[in-house]
Coordinates of C-alpha atoms in Angstrom, one line a residue:
Chain A
X1 CA -0.2 49.9 23.4
X2 CA 2.9 48.0 23.0
X3 CA 5.8 50.4 22.6
X4 CA 8.4 48.6 20.5
X5 CA 10.9 51.4 20.4
X6 CA 13.8 49.2 19.2
X7 CA 11.8 47.6 16.4
X8 CA 10.8 51.0 15.1
X9 CA 14.4 52.1 14.9
X10 CA 16.4 50.1 12.4
X11 CA 20.1 49.8 13.5
X12 CA 19.7 52.9 15.7
X13 CA 22.6 55.1 16.6
X14 CA 23.2 54.6 20.3
X15 CA 25.6 56.5 22.5
X16 CA 24.9 54.6 25.6
X17 CA 25.2 51.1 24.3
X18 CA 27.5 52.2 21.4
X19 CA 27.4 51.8 17.7
X20 CA 24.7 52.4 15.1
X21 CA 24.3 54.5 11.9
X22 CA 23.2 58.1 12.4
X23 CA 23.6 60.5 15.3
X24 CA 23.1 59.8 19.0
X25 CA 24.0 61.7 22.2
X26 CA 23.5 61.7 25.8
X27 CA 24.2 63.9 28.8
X28 CA 24.7 62.5 32.3
X29 CA 24.8 64.0 35.7
X30 CA 25.6 62.2 38.9
X31 CA 28.0 61.8 41.7
X32 CA 30.8 62.0 41.1
X33 CA 30.9 61.6 37.3
X34 CA 29.3 63.9 34.8
X35 CA 29.7 64.2 31.1
X36 CA 28.3 64.1 27.5
X37 CA 28.9 61.9 24.5
X38 CA 28.1 62.6 20.9
X39 CA 28.3 59.9 18.4
X40 CA 27.8 59.6 14.6
X41 CA 27.8 56.4 12.7
X42 CA 29.0 57.0 9.1
X43 CA 28.6 53.4 8.0
X44 CA 26.8 50.4 9.2
X45 CA 29.8 49.5 11.2
X46 CA 31.9 52.5 11.9
X47 CA 31.3 55.8 13.7
X48 CA 33.1 58.6 15.5
X49 CA 32.7 59.8 19.1
X50 CA 33.2 63.1 20.8
X51 CA 32.9 63.2 24.5
X52 CA 33.9 64.9 27.8
X53 CA 33.9 63.5 31.3
X54 CA 34.2 65.4 34.6
X55 CA 34.6 64.2 38.1
X56 CA 33.5 66.7 40.8
X57 CA 34.2 69.4 38.3
X58 CA 37.9 69.2 39.2
X59 CA 39.0 66.6 36.7
X60 CA 38.2 66.8 33.0
X61 CA 38.8 64.4 30.2
X62 CA 37.8 65.4 26.7
X63 CA 38.3 62.7 24.0
X64 CA 37.6 61.9 20.4
X65 CA 37.6 58.4 19.0
X66 CA 36.3 55.7 16.7
X67 CA 33.8 53.0 17.4
X68 CA 32.9 49.8 15.6
X69 CA 30.1 47.3 15.9
X70 CA 31.6 44.0 16.7
X71 CA 28.5 41.9 16.9
X72 CA 24.9 42.8 16.1
X73 CA 22.2 40.3 17.0
X74 CA 20.0 39.9 20.0
X75 CA 22.9 41.7 21.8
X76 CA 24.9 44.5 20.4
X77 CA 28.6 44.6 21.2
X78 CA 30.7 47.5 20.2
X79 CA 34.4 48.5 20.7
X80 CA 35.9 52.0 20.8
X81 CA 39.3 53.6 21.0
X82 CA 39.6 57.1 22.1
X83 CA 42.4 59.7 22.6
X84 CA 42.2 62.9 24.6
X85 CA 43.6 65.0 27.3
X86 CA 43.3 64.7 31.1
X87 CA 43.5 67.8 33.2
X88 CA 43.0 67.9 37.0
X89 CA 43.2 70.7 39.5
X90 CA 43.6 70.4 43.2
X91 CA 46.6 69.2 45.2
X92 CA 47.4 66.6 42.5
X93 CA 47.4 68.7 39.3
X94 CA 47.6 66.7 36.2
X95 CA 47.9 67.7 32.5
X96 CA 48.6 65.1 29.9
X97 CA 47.4 63.0 27.1
X98 CA 45.1 60.0 27.6
X99 CA 43.9 57.0 25.7
X100 CA 41.0 54.7 26.3
X101 CA 39.9 51.3 25.0
X102 CA 36.3 50.4 25.6
X103 CA 33.8 47.6 25.1
X104 CA 30.1 48.3 25.3
X105 CA 27.2 45.8 25.3
X106 CA 23.4 46.3 25.4
X107 CA 20.4 44.1 24.9
X108 CA 16.8 45.5 24.3
X109 CA 13.8 44.0 26.1
X110 CA 11.0 46.1 24.6
X111 CA 11.4 49.6 26.0
X112 CA 14.0 48.5 28.5
X113 CA 17.7 48.0 27.6
X114 CA 20.3 47.0 30.1
X115 CA 23.8 48.1 29.2
X116 CA 27.4 47.5 30.3
X117 CA 30.5 49.4 29.6
X118 CA 34.0 48.2 30.4
X119 CA 37.3 50.0 29.6
X120 CA 40.8 50.8 30.3
X121 CA 42.2 54.4 30.4
X122 CA 45.8 55.4 30.5
X123 CA 47.3 58.9 31.0
X124 CA 50.6 60.5 31.2
X125 CA 51.2 63.6 33.3
X126 CA 54.0 65.8 34.6
X127 CA 53.9 66.7 38.4
X128 CA 55.9 69.8 39.3
X129 CA 57.1 70.3 42.9
X130 CA 58.8 73.5 43.9
X131 CA 61.0 73.4 47.0
X132 CA 62.4 76.6 48.4
X133 CA 65.7 75.6 50.2
X134 CA 67.9 78.1 52.1
X135 CA 70.0 78.6 48.9
X136 CA 67.7 78.3 45.9
X137 CA 64.3 77.3 44.5
X138 CA 64.4 73.7 43.4
X139 CA 62.0 72.6 40.7
X140 CA 61.4 68.9 40.5
X141 CA 59.5 67.5 37.5
X142 CA 58.2 64.0 37.7
X143 CA 56.6 62.0 34.9
X144 CA 53.6 60.2 36.2
X145 CA 51.3 57.5 34.7
X146 CA 47.8 56.7 35.6
X147 CA 45.8 53.6 34.9
X148 CA 42.1 53.6 35.4
X149 CA 39.9 50.7 34.8
X150 CA 36.4 51.8 33.9
X151 CA 33.2 49.9 34.6
X152 CA 29.6 51.1 34.3
X153 CA 26.3 49.4 34.1
X154 CA 22.7 50.4 34.0
X155 CA 19.3 50.4 32.5
X156 CA 18.0 52.6 29.6
X157 CA 14.3 53.2 29.5
X158 CA 12.5 54.3 26.4
X159 CA 10.4 57.4 27.2
X160 CA 9.4 58.9 24.0
X161 CA 10.2 57.9 20.4
X162 CA 14.0 58.4 20.1
X163 CA 14.5 59.5 23.7
X164 CA 15.7 57.4 26.6
X165 CA 16.3 57.9 30.3
X166 CA 19.3 55.9 31.6
X167 CA 20.1 55.1 35.2
X168 CA 23.6 53.8 35.8
X169 CA 26.2 53.0 38.4
X170 CA 29.8 53.8 37.9
X171 CA 32.5 51.5 39.4
X172 CA 35.8 52.6 38.0
X173 CA 39.1 52.0 39.6
X174 CA 40.9 55.4 39.2
X175 CA 44.7 55.4 39.3
X176 CA 44.8 51.6 40.3
X177 CA 45.6 50.4 42.9
X178 CA 44.1 53.4 44.8
X179 CA 40.7 52.9 46.1
X180 CA 37.7 54.5 44.3
X181 CA 34.2 55.1 45.7
X182 CA 31.5 54.0 43.3
X183 CA 29.1 56.5 41.8
X184 CA 25.7 56.7 40.2
X185 CA 24.3 58.8 37.4
X186 CA 21.2 59.6 35.5
X187 CA 21.3 60.4 31.7
X188 CA 19.0 61.6 29.1
X189 CA 19.8 60.2 25.7
X190 CA 18.8 60.8 22.1
X191 CA 18.9 57.6 20.2
X192 CA 18.6 58.6 16.6
X193 CA 17.5 56.6 13.6
X194 CA 19.7 56.5 10.4
Chain B
X1 CA 16.0 57.4 71.1
X2 CA 18.1 54.4 72.1
X3 CA 20.2 54.7 69.0
X4 CA 20.7 58.4 69.8
X5 CA 21.8 57.6 73.3
X6 CA 24.2 54.9 72.0
X7 CA 25.6 57.4 69.5
X8 CA 26.2 60.0 72.1
X9 CA 27.5 57.7 74.9
X10 CA 31.1 57.9 75.8
X11 CA 33.3 55.3 74.1
X12 CA 35.0 52.6 76.2
X13 CA 38.7 53.5 76.3
X14 CA 41.5 51.1 76.6
X15 CA 42.6 48.1 74.7
X16 CA 42.6 44.4 75.7
X17 CA 46.0 42.8 75.9
X18 CA 46.6 39.4 77.4
X19 CA 43.4 39.6 79.4
X20 CA 44.1 43.1 80.8
X21 CA 42.6 46.4 79.8
X22 CA 45.4 48.8 79.1
X23 CA 45.4 52.6 78.8
X24 CA 46.9 54.0 75.5
X25 CA 48.3 57.4 74.9
X26 CA 49.3 58.5 71.4
X27 CA 52.3 60.8 71.8
X28 CA 52.5 61.8 68.1
X29 CA 49.5 63.4 66.4
X30 CA 49.2 66.2 63.9
X31 CA 46.7 69.0 63.7
X32 CA 46.5 71.9 61.3
X33 CA 44.8 74.0 58.7
X34 CA 44.8 73.1 55.0
X35 CA 46.4 76.3 53.8
X36 CA 49.3 76.0 56.1
X37 CA 50.2 72.5 55.1
X38 CA 53.1 72.1 52.6
X39 CA 52.5 71.1 49.1
X40 CA 54.1 67.7 49.5
X41 CA 52.1 67.0 52.6
X42 CA 48.9 68.1 51.0
X43 CA 49.5 65.6 48.3
X44 CA 50.4 62.9 50.7
X45 CA 47.3 63.5 52.9
X46 CA 45.0 63.6 49.8
X47 CA 46.5 60.4 48.5
X48 CA 45.2 58.7 51.7
X49 CA 41.6 59.4 50.7
X50 CA 39.7 57.3 48.2
X51 CA 39.0 58.8 44.8
X52 CA 37.3 61.2 44.3
X53 CA 37.6 62.6 47.8
X54 CA 41.2 63.6 47.1
X55 CA 40.1 66.0 44.4
X56 CA 38.5 68.4 46.9
X57 CA 40.2 67.4 50.2
X58 CA 40.3 70.6 52.1
X59 CA 37.3 70.2 54.3
X60 CA 37.9 66.5 54.8
X61 CA 41.5 67.0 55.8
X62 CA 40.7 69.9 58.1
X63 CA 37.9 67.8 59.8
X64 CA 40.3 64.9 60.3
X65 CA 43.0 67.2 61.7
X66 CA 40.6 69.2 64.0
X67 CA 40.4 68.5 67.8
X68 CA 37.0 66.8 67.2
X69 CA 38.3 64.7 64.3
X70 CA 41.3 63.6 66.3
X71 CA 39.2 62.7 69.3
X72 CA 37.0 60.6 66.9
X73 CA 40.2 58.8 65.8
X74 CA 41.2 58.2 69.3
X75 CA 37.8 56.8 70.2
X76 CA 38.0 54.4 67.2
X77 CA 41.0 52.7 68.7
X78 CA 40.1 53.0 72.4
X79 CA 43.0 55.5 73.0
X80 CA 42.8 57.6 76.1
X81 CA 44.7 60.7 75.2
X82 CA 46.9 62.2 72.5
X83 CA 49.6 64.9 72.0
X84 CA 49.2 67.3 69.2
X85 CA 52.3 68.7 67.5
X86 CA 53.2 72.3 66.5
X87 CA 55.3 72.2 63.4
X88 CA 57.4 75.1 61.8
X89 CA 58.7 73.5 58.6
X90 CA 57.7 75.9 55.8
X91 CA 60.2 74.2 53.4
X92 CA 58.5 70.8 53.7
X93 CA 55.4 69.8 55.6
X94 CA 54.3 73.3 56.5
X95 CA 53.4 75.1 59.6
X96 CA 51.0 74.4 62.5
X97 CA 51.5 77.2 65.1
X98 CA 51.7 77.0 68.8
X99 CA 48.7 79.2 69.0
X100 CA 46.6 76.9 66.6
X101 CA 47.6 73.8 68.7
X102 CA 46.6 75.6 71.9
X103 CA 43.3 76.4 70.4
X104 CA 42.7 72.7 69.6
X105 CA 43.9 71.2 72.9
X106 CA 41.8 73.6 74.9
X107 CA 38.7 71.9 73.3
X108 CA 39.3 68.6 75.0
X109 CA 40.7 67.2 78.2
X110 CA 42.1 64.3 76.3
X111 CA 44.5 66.4 74.2
X112 CA 47.9 67.9 75.1
X113 CA 50.2 70.1 73.0
X114 CA 53.8 69.8 71.9
X115 CA 55.3 73.2 71.1
X116 CA 57.8 74.2 68.5
X117 CA 59.5 77.2 67.0
X118 CA 60.7 78.6 63.7
X119 CA 64.5 78.4 63.0
X120 CA 64.3 80.5 59.9
X121 CA 66.7 83.5 59.9
X122 CA 67.9 82.2 63.3
X123 CA 70.7 84.8 63.6
X124 CA 68.1 87.6 63.6
X125 CA 65.0 85.9 65.0
X126 CA 66.5 83.3 67.4
X127 CA 65.9 85.3 70.6
X128 CA 62.4 86.2 69.6
X129 CA 61.6 82.6 68.7
X130 CA 63.1 81.2 72.0
X131 CA 61.0 83.7 73.9
X132 CA 57.8 82.6 72.0
X133 CA 58.6 78.9 72.7
X134 CA 59.1 79.7 76.3
X135 CA 55.8 81.5 76.4
X136 CA 54.0 78.6 74.7
X137 CA 55.5 76.2 77.3
X138 CA 53.9 78.2 80.1
X139 CA 50.5 76.9 79.0
X140 CA 49.6 74.0 81.3
X141 CA 48.8 71.6 78.5
X142 CA 51.9 72.4 76.4
X143 CA 54.1 69.7 77.7
X144 CA 57.0 69.2 75.3
X145 CA 59.0 70.5 72.3
X146 CA 59.1 69.1 68.7
X147 CA 62.1 69.6 66.4
X148 CA 62.6 68.1 63.0
X149 CA 66.2 69.0 61.8
X150 CA 65.7 67.4 58.5
X151 CA 62.5 69.4 57.9
X152 CA 63.7 72.6 59.5
X153 CA 67.2 72.5 57.8
X154 CA 69.6 72.9 60.8
X155 CA 72.2 70.5 61.9
X156 CA 71.8 68.4 65.1
X157 CA 75.4 69.4 66.1
X158 CA 75.1 73.1 65.5
X159 CA 75.7 74.8 68.9
X160 CA 73.8 77.9 67.8
X161 CA 70.6 76.0 68.5
X162 CA 71.6 74.5 71.8
X163 CA 69.6 77.1 73.7
X164 CA 66.5 75.3 72.4
X165 CA 67.5 72.1 74.3
X166 CA 68.5 74.1 77.3
X167 CA 65.2 76.0 77.4
X168 CA 63.2 72.8 77.1
X169 CA 65.1 71.2 79.9
X170 CA 64.5 74.2 82.1
X171 CA 60.8 73.8 81.4
X172 CA 60.8 70.1 82.0
X173 CA 59.6 69.7 78.5
X174 CA 60.9 66.7 76.7
X175 CA 62.2 67.4 73.1
X176 CA 60.9 65.2 70.4
X177 CA 63.5 64.8 67.6
X178 CA 62.5 63.5 64.2
X179 CA 65.3 61.0 63.3
X180 CA 66.0 59.2 60.0
X181 CA 65.3 60.3 56.4
X182 CA 61.8 61.6 55.7
X183 CA 59.9 60.7 52.5
X184 CA 58.6 64.3 52.1
X185 CA 60.0 66.7 49.6
X186 CA 61.9 69.7 50.9
X187 CA 63.8 67.9 53.6
X188 CA 67.6 67.7 54.1
X189 CA 68.4 63.9 54.1
X190 CA 72.1 64.3 54.9
X191 CA 73.6 62.7 58.0
X192 CA 73.9 65.8 60.4
X193 CA 70.1 66.4 59.9
X194 CA 68.8 62.9 60.4
X195 CA 71.4 60.9 62.4
X196 CA 71.0 61.5 66.2
X197 CA 74.6 60.5 66.8
X198 CA 75.3 64.1 65.8
X199 CA 73.1 65.1 68.8
X200 CA 75.3 63.4 71.2
X201 CA 77.2 66.5 72.3
X202 CA 73.8 68.1 73.2
X203 CA 72.6 65.0 74.9
X204 CA 75.7 65.1 77.2
X205 CA 75.6 68.9 77.6
X206 CA 72.0 69.0 78.8
X207 CA 71.4 65.9 81.0
X208 CA 68.3 67.5 82.4
X209 CA 66.7 67.7 78.9
X210 CA 64.9 64.5 77.8
X211 CA 65.2 63.6 74.1
X212 CA 62.6 61.4 72.4
X213 CA 64.0 59.9 69.2
X214 CA 61.0 59.9 66.9
X215 CA 60.7 57.1 64.3
X216 CA 63.7 55.4 65.9
X217 CA 66.0 56.3 63.1
X218 CA 64.0 54.3 60.5
X219 CA 65.0 55.1 56.8
X220 CA 61.6 55.9 55.2
X221 CA 63.2 56.7 51.8
X222 CA 65.0 53.3 51.3
X223 CA 62.6 51.5 53.7
X224 CA 65.5 50.1 55.7
X225 CA 65.7 49.4 59.4
X226 CA 69.5 48.9 59.8
X227 CA 69.8 52.6 60.7
X228 CA 67.7 52.0 63.8
X229 CA 70.8 50.8 65.7
X230 CA 71.9 54.4 66.1
X231 CA 68.8 55.1 68.2
X232 CA 69.1 51.9 70.1
X233 CA 72.7 52.7 70.9
X234 CA 72.0 56.2 72.3
X235 CA 68.9 54.8 74.3
X236 CA 71.1 52.2 75.9
X237 CA 73.9 54.7 76.7
X238 CA 72.0 57.7 78.0
X239 CA 69.3 58.0 80.7
X240 CA 67.8 61.0 78.9
X241 CA 67.1 59.2 75.6
X242 CA 63.7 57.8 74.7
X243 CA 62.4 55.9 71.7
X244 CA 59.2 56.4 69.8
X245 CA 58.0 53.9 67.1
X246 CA 55.6 56.0 64.9
X247 CA 54.9 55.6 61.2
X248 CA 57.5 53.0 60.2
X249 CA 55.2 50.1 61.1
X250 CA 52.3 51.4 58.9
X251 CA 50.6 49.2 56.3
X252 CA 52.4 51.0 53.5
X253 CA 56.0 51.0 55.1
X254 CA 55.7 47.6 56.7
X255 CA 52.9 45.5 55.2
X256 CA 53.7 42.3 57.1
X257 CA 54.5 44.0 60.3
X258 CA 57.9 42.5 60.4
X259 CA 60.0 45.6 61.0
X260 CA 57.7 46.6 63.9
X261 CA 58.0 43.1 65.4
X262 CA 61.7 43.1 65.0
X263 CA 62.0 46.5 66.6
X264 CA 59.9 45.4 69.6
X265 CA 61.9 42.2 69.9
X266 CA 65.2 44.1 69.9
X267 CA 63.9 46.5 72.5
X268 CA 62.8 43.6 74.8
X269 CA 66.0 41.6 74.4
X270 CA 68.1 44.7 75.1
X271 CA 66.1 45.9 78.2
X272 CA 64.9 49.0 76.6
X273 CA 61.1 48.5 77.1
X274 CA 61.1 51.4 79.7
X275 CA 62.5 53.7 77.0
X276 CA 59.7 53.1 74.5
X277 CA 56.8 55.5 74.2
X278 CA 54.0 54.8 71.7
X279 CA 53.1 57.2 69.0
X280 CA 51.4 56.8 65.6
X281 CA 52.1 60.0 63.6
X282 CA 48.4 60.2 62.8
X283 CA 45.7 60.9 62.2
X284 CA 46.8 60.8 58.4
X285 CA 43.5 59.3 57.3
X286 CA 40.3 58.1 59.0
X287 CA 41.1 54.8 60.9
X288 CA 44.9 55.2 60.8
X289 CA 45.4 55.8 64.6
X290 CA 43.3 52.7 65.5
X291 CA 45.0 50.6 62.9
X292 CA 48.6 51.7 63.9
X293 CA 47.7 51.0 67.6
X294 CA 46.5 47.5 66.6
X295 CA 49.7 46.9 64.6
X296 CA 51.8 47.9 67.6
X297 CA 49.9 45.6 69.9
X298 CA 50.3 42.8 67.5
X299 CA 54.0 43.4 67.3
X300 CA 54.4 43.4 71.1
X301 CA 52.4 40.2 71.2
X302 CA 54.6 38.6 68.6
X303 CA 57.7 39.8 70.6
X304 CA 56.3 38.2 73.8
X305 CA 55.6 41.3 75.8
X306 CA 53.6 40.8 79.0
X307 CA 50.6 43.1 79.7
X308 CA 52.7 45.2 82.2
X309 CA 55.4 45.6 79.5
X310 CA 52.9 46.6 76.9
X311 CA 51.3 49.1 79.2
X312 CA 54.7 50.7 79.8
X313 CA 55.0 51.3 76.1
X314 CA 51.5 52.3 75.5
X315 CA 51.0 54.8 78.3
X316 CA 53.1 54.2 81.4
X317 CA 56.3 55.9 80.4
X318 CA 54.4 58.7 78.7
X319 CA 52.5 59.5 81.9
X320 CA 55.8 59.6 84.0
X321 CA 57.9 61.4 81.4
X322 CA 55.3 64.1 80.7
X323 CA 53.9 64.2 84.2
X324 CA 50.3 63.6 83.2
X325 CA 47.6 63.5 85.7
X326 CA 45.4 60.3 85.8
X327 CA 42.5 60.3 83.4
X328 CA 39.6 61.1 83.8

């Protein structure tokens, strides 16, 4: 039996490819990026997003944002803007606001749907260094900025009505120009109909 | 089975230069435990790892700084032996005790130790610290002393600390001196702490003590090399002064290798080759020691060093100054 998932769902909400009317969500686990995204399209074009990302459970970035469908045809292209907070523990502690602009693209082929996500993240943070000299404790606060280019691609596979399994690779460039090791993830996604 | 044998076989040591295989000794390497490393140094070390390894760097850093890790780094560059430094700089880079260094060098016949001491509360603790330093130097593989006035916050011309130089001389243990401003937080970058011209009285007072001027006075804060003339001047004037070119020729400090090449050129043109002793200031990150060695070899090649002259720098002078036995 031919399983035409994407024909059955008219303008489906989609948190992996982005856009759509109604509610969609996915949870991803992988190395080193984990996270979830909840999306609700409140019109044919516009929707809101709530998400949180984690890297190695040491770096967290919760965000909220708006998304819009830019093009809907054989390919769906969506754009999103998000604002949130970046917090990181470890030797380089970070706490500060973050913003992200994102473009998502997906194209269905029956139950298979390749997707691509490209984005640019920016964050501000304050780094505090405490130096105990012979005379006093010196506290030095340094305002830092971080620019991360995000890039992920993968394949979503329809597994049961509104449910998909997505396999992806993550190739961000965190705190450019520092080098970042690519990662991979698996996600389970609910792709709701309006 | 063949792969297993290849993986376990001893690496070929030495580097090829002008058709000759030369021994290489790295006289400046660091070891330590994560918890004893200063905050600024922890950040520096983790920044050397690709993301996301820097988020949880403890085990990676400790592996890199262990005797096994350092030996792996020596193997990558074909280096024969290395000196591991004790450090007592709690206000900046942290602490790596004589006892810890001894525990590392006893694991390998390719590693030697450079002892140090704390100068905190010197008026009360000085005698005790000198005694501990003397005891550390009795270990047959503890062959020198490391001091970093800028990290340890004591003046180079402060006579209260001259007993350290005297003790080192009495033990035939050359004293490595960090010279020039350091990029690490918690250092004192003012002249009496970084400029070895302030050390001149001690150099003259203790002619039996050998002083190795680390980093050759390079200014890591402003990334300038004009301060290096201070070190050249002392090396030319005193028999007990030696030069060590670590760190300032790294990819981050000297991307094109010009500063390092200029330094080697000056040293050759001014007959100071016999005063140069190679060190890297590694391991910093995997591959750094091999890369830094390669950059020094390239700089010597650009400056027209013969194979004999390159070997003097890379191992010959270190073997003589530190009285090292032949290896293996």
